[in-house]
Amino acid sequence: MIKIYGIKNCDTMKKARLFLTEHQLAHQFIDYRVDGLDAALINHFCQQLDWQLLLNTRGTTFRTLPDEAKANLDQEKAIALMLAQPAIIKRPVLDIDGQLHLGFSQDQYQQLFKSAV
């Protein structure tokens, strides 16, 4: 089963979930705000995805953080920020049989699911 991680009110998440639904791809949506998030999951993400890509530095949540919270970031500090502010995680994180993919574009998903589309 495909798992898609994110937050429900994110426009990119809505597009990704719509793509999966329209292509009749069974999936489970995990909402960080509703279902929770723990260090084990973020560490799992960081094993396959670069934490610097996983940390959404372009979003409003990151930009509104105090400068001291953004200074000298390393993986440990980034994980702590992601736990405290789940909206700071780039979305969606897609888990296809244990293989993680980050973000959404029509082309990316068509390539990932080429046998189904």
PDB file of C-alpha atoms in Angstrom:
ATOM      1  CA  MET A   1       0.000   0.000   0.000  1.00  0.00           C
ATOM      2  CA  ILE A   2       1.119   3.513  -0.800  1.00  0.00           C
ATOM      3  CA  LYS A   3       1.441   5.857   2.150  1.00  0.00           C
ATOM      4  CA  ILE A   4       1.352   9.597   1.687  1.00  0.00           C
ATOM      5  CA  TYR A   5       2.462  11.841   4.562  1.00  0.00           C
ATOM      6  CA  GLY A   6       1.652  15.512   4.998  1.00  0.00           C
ATOM      7  CA  ILE A   7      -1.044  17.904   6.171  1.00  0.00           C
ATOM      8  CA  LYS A   8      -4.517  18.015   4.664  1.00  0.00           C
ATOM      9  CA  ASN A   9      -4.803  21.747   3.986  1.00  0.00           C
ATOM     10  CA  CYS A  10      -1.621  21.939   1.875  1.00  0.00           C
ATOM     11  CA  ASP A  11      -2.344  22.638  -1.814  1.00  0.00           C
ATOM     12  CA  THR A  12       0.474  20.366  -2.973  1.00  0.00           C
ATOM     13  CA  MET A  13      -0.901  17.567  -0.806  1.00  0.00           C
ATOM     14  CA  LYS A  14      -4.347  18.067  -2.309  1.00  0.00           C
ATOM     15  CA  LYS A  15      -2.904  17.743  -5.823  1.00  0.00           C
ATOM     16  CA  ALA A  16      -0.934  14.613  -4.920  1.00  0.00           C
ATOM     17  CA  ARG A  17      -3.902  12.942  -3.247  1.00  0.00           C
ATOM     18  CA  LEU A  18      -6.153  13.854  -6.166  1.00  0.00           C
ATOM     19  CA  PHE A  19      -3.654  12.279  -8.573  1.00  0.00           C
ATOM     20  CA  LEU A  20      -3.639   9.052  -6.563  1.00  0.00           C
ATOM     21  CA  THR A  21      -7.433   8.987  -6.329  1.00  0.00           C
ATOM     22  CA  GLU A  22      -8.000   9.806 -10.006  1.00  0.00           C
ATOM     23  CA  HIS A  23      -5.629   6.991 -11.007  1.00  0.00           C
ATOM     24  CA  GLN A  24      -7.335   4.598  -8.591  1.00  0.00           C
ATOM     25  CA  LEU A  25      -4.118   4.048  -6.642  1.00  0.00           C
ATOM     26  CA  ALA A  26      -4.987   2.727  -3.182  1.00  0.00           C
ATOM     27  CA  HIS A  27      -3.248   4.807  -0.553  1.00  0.00           C
ATOM     28  CA  GLN A  28      -3.245   5.702   3.100  1.00  0.00           C
ATOM     29  CA  PHE A  29      -3.028   9.372   4.051  1.00  0.00           C
ATOM     30  CA  ILE A  30      -1.119  10.131   7.237  1.00  0.00           C
ATOM     31  CA  ASP A  31      -1.748  13.667   8.477  1.00  0.00           C
ATOM     32  CA  TYR A  32       1.049  14.850  10.764  1.00  0.00           C
ATOM     33  CA  ARG A  33      -1.305  17.104  12.687  1.00  0.00           C
ATOM     34  CA  VAL A  34      -3.991  14.469  13.239  1.00  0.00           C
ATOM     35  CA  ASP A  35      -2.058  11.191  13.336  1.00  0.00           C
ATOM     36  CA  GLY A  36       1.033  12.585  14.997  1.00  0.00           C
ATOM     37  CA  LEU A  37       4.692  12.417  14.208  1.00  0.00           C
ATOM     38  CA  ASP A  38       7.614  10.978  16.116  1.00  0.00           C
ATOM     39  CA  ALA A  39      11.394  11.036  15.928  1.00  0.00           C
ATOM     40  CA  ALA A  40      11.512   7.448  14.623  1.00  0.00           C
ATOM     41  CA  LEU A  41       9.469   8.406  11.556  1.00  0.00           C
ATOM     42  CA  ILE A  42      11.537  11.509  10.807  1.00  0.00           C
ATOM     43  CA  ASN A  43      14.745   9.507  11.286  1.00  0.00           C
ATOM     44  CA  HIS A  44      13.350   6.932   8.854  1.00  0.00           C
ATOM     45  CA  PHE A  45      12.707   9.713   6.341  1.00  0.00           C
ATOM     46  CA  CYS A  46      16.249  11.041   6.842  1.00  0.00           C
ATOM     47  CA  GLN A  47      17.738   7.624   6.098  1.00  0.00           C
ATOM     48  CA  GLN A  48      16.529   7.898   2.492  1.00  0.00           C
ATOM     49  CA  LEU A  49      15.975  11.606   1.997  1.00  0.00           C
ATOM     50  CA  ASP A  50      18.483  14.363   2.683  1.00  0.00           C
ATOM     51  CA  TRP A  51      17.301  16.243   5.789  1.00  0.00           C
ATOM     52  CA  GLN A  52      18.117  19.502   3.993  1.00  0.00           C
ATOM     53  CA  LEU A  53      15.554  18.627   1.317  1.00  0.00           C
ATOM     54  CA  LEU A  54      13.048  17.368   3.872  1.00  0.00           C
ATOM     55  CA  LEU A  55      13.176  20.673   5.785  1.00  0.00           C
ATOM     56  CA  ASN A  56      10.989  23.142   3.890  1.00  0.00           C
ATOM     57  CA  THR A  57      12.938  26.378   4.239  1.00  0.00           C
ATOM     58  CA  ARG A  58      10.769  28.169   1.656  1.00  0.00           C
ATOM     59  CA  GLY A  59       7.510  27.888   3.576  1.00  0.00           C
ATOM     60  CA  THR A  60       5.899  30.384   5.902  1.00  0.00           C
ATOM     61  CA  THR A  61       6.447  28.237   8.995  1.00  0.00           C
ATOM     62  CA  PHE A  62      10.225  28.232   8.545  1.00  0.00           C
ATOM     63  CA  ARG A  63      10.447  31.880   7.561  1.00  0.00           C
ATOM     64  CA  THR A  64       8.582  32.981  10.696  1.00  0.00           C
ATOM     65  CA  LEU A  65      10.927  31.100  13.040  1.00  0.00           C
ATOM     66  CA  PRO A  66      13.305  33.223  15.100  1.00  0.00           C
ATOM     67  CA  ASP A  67      16.743  33.612  13.508  1.00  0.00           C
ATOM     68  CA  GLU A  68      18.393  31.700  16.356  1.00  0.00           C
ATOM     69  CA  ALA A  69      16.222  28.654  15.572  1.00  0.00           C
ATOM     70  CA  LYS A  70      17.381  28.739  11.948  1.00  0.00           C
ATOM     71  CA  ALA A  71      21.063  29.339  12.707  1.00  0.00           C
ATOM     72  CA  ASN A  72      23.660  26.557  12.448  1.00  0.00           C
ATOM     73  CA  LEU A  73      21.182  23.889  11.444  1.00  0.00           C
ATOM     74  CA  ASP A  74      22.307  20.297  11.386  1.00  0.00           C
ATOM     75  CA  GLN A  75      20.293  17.091  11.121  1.00  0.00           C
ATOM     76  CA  GLU A  76      19.649  16.863  14.866  1.00  0.00           C
ATOM     77  CA  LYS A  77      18.373  20.459  15.089  1.00  0.00           C
ATOM     78  CA  ALA A  78      16.326  20.037  11.918  1.00  0.00           C
ATOM     79  CA  ILE A  79      14.643  16.919  13.314  1.00  0.00           C
ATOM     80  CA  ALA A  80      13.799  18.798  16.522  1.00  0.00           C
ATOM     81  CA  LEU A  81      12.267  21.612  14.441  1.00  0.00           C
ATOM     82  CA  MET A  82      10.258  19.121  12.362  1.00  0.00           C
ATOM     83  CA  LEU A  83       8.923  17.472  15.515  1.00  0.00           C
ATOM     84  CA  ALA A  84       7.949  20.830  17.015  1.00  0.00           C
ATOM     85  CA  GLN A  85       6.534  22.252  13.760  1.00  0.00           C
ATOM     86  CA  PRO A  86       5.370  19.429  11.414  1.00  0.00           C
ATOM     87  CA  ALA A  87       4.290  21.988   8.794  1.00  0.00           C
ATOM     88  CA  ILE A  88       7.989  22.638   8.239  1.00  0.00           C
ATOM     89  CA  ILE A  89       8.371  19.250   6.523  1.00  0.00           C
ATOM     90  CA  LYS A  90       8.316  19.389   2.727  1.00  0.00           C
ATOM     91  CA  ARG A  91       5.219  17.704   1.380  1.00  0.00           C
ATOM     92  CA  PRO A  92       4.233  15.167   0.432  1.00  0.00           C
ATOM     93  CA  VAL A  93       6.472  12.346   1.532  1.00  0.00           C
ATOM     94  CA  LEU A  94       5.373   9.335  -0.475  1.00  0.00           C
ATOM     95  CA  ASP A  95       6.203   5.803   0.664  1.00  0.00           C
ATOM     96  CA  ILE A  96       5.886   3.161  -2.049  1.00  0.00           C
ATOM     97  CA  ASP A  97       6.817  -0.215  -0.585  1.00  0.00           C
ATOM     98  CA  GLY A  98       9.490   1.361   1.599  1.00  0.00           C
ATOM     99  CA  GLN A  99      10.945   3.597  -1.115  1.00  0.00           C
ATOM    100  CA  LEU A 100      10.483   7.273  -0.233  1.00  0.00           C
ATOM    101  CA  HIS A 101       9.840  10.121  -2.647  1.00  0.00           C
ATOM    102  CA  LEU A 102       9.577  13.808  -1.827  1.00  0.00           C
ATOM    103  CA  GLY A 103       7.336  16.465  -3.332  1.00  0.00           C
ATOM    104  CA  PHE A 104       4.778  16.329  -6.106  1.00  0.00           C
ATOM    105  CA  SER A 105       4.619  17.078  -9.779  1.00  0.00           C
ATOM    106  CA  GLN A 106       2.407  15.490 -12.412  1.00  0.00           C
ATOM    107  CA  ASP A 107       5.477  14.319 -14.339  1.00  0.00           C
ATOM    108  CA  GLN A 108       7.104  12.826 -11.248  1.00  0.00           C
ATOM    109  CA  TYR A 109       3.997  10.851 -10.283  1.00  0.00           C
ATOM    110  CA  GLN A 110       3.318   9.725 -13.850  1.00  0.00           C
ATOM    111  CA  GLN A 111       6.852   8.350 -13.972  1.00  0.00           C
ATOM    112  CA  LEU A 112       6.539   6.681 -10.555  1.00  0.00           C
ATOM    113  CA  PHE A 113       3.216   5.081 -11.450  1.00  0.00           C
ATOM    114  CA  LYS A 114       3.720   4.595 -15.174  1.00  0.00           C
ATOM    115  CA  SER A 115       2.246   1.097 -15.090  1.00  0.00           C
ATOM    116  CA  ALA A 116      -0.966   2.438 -13.526  1.00  0.00           C
ATOM    117  CA  VAL A 117      -1.505   5.612 -15.592  1.00  0.00           C
TER     118      VAL A 117
END
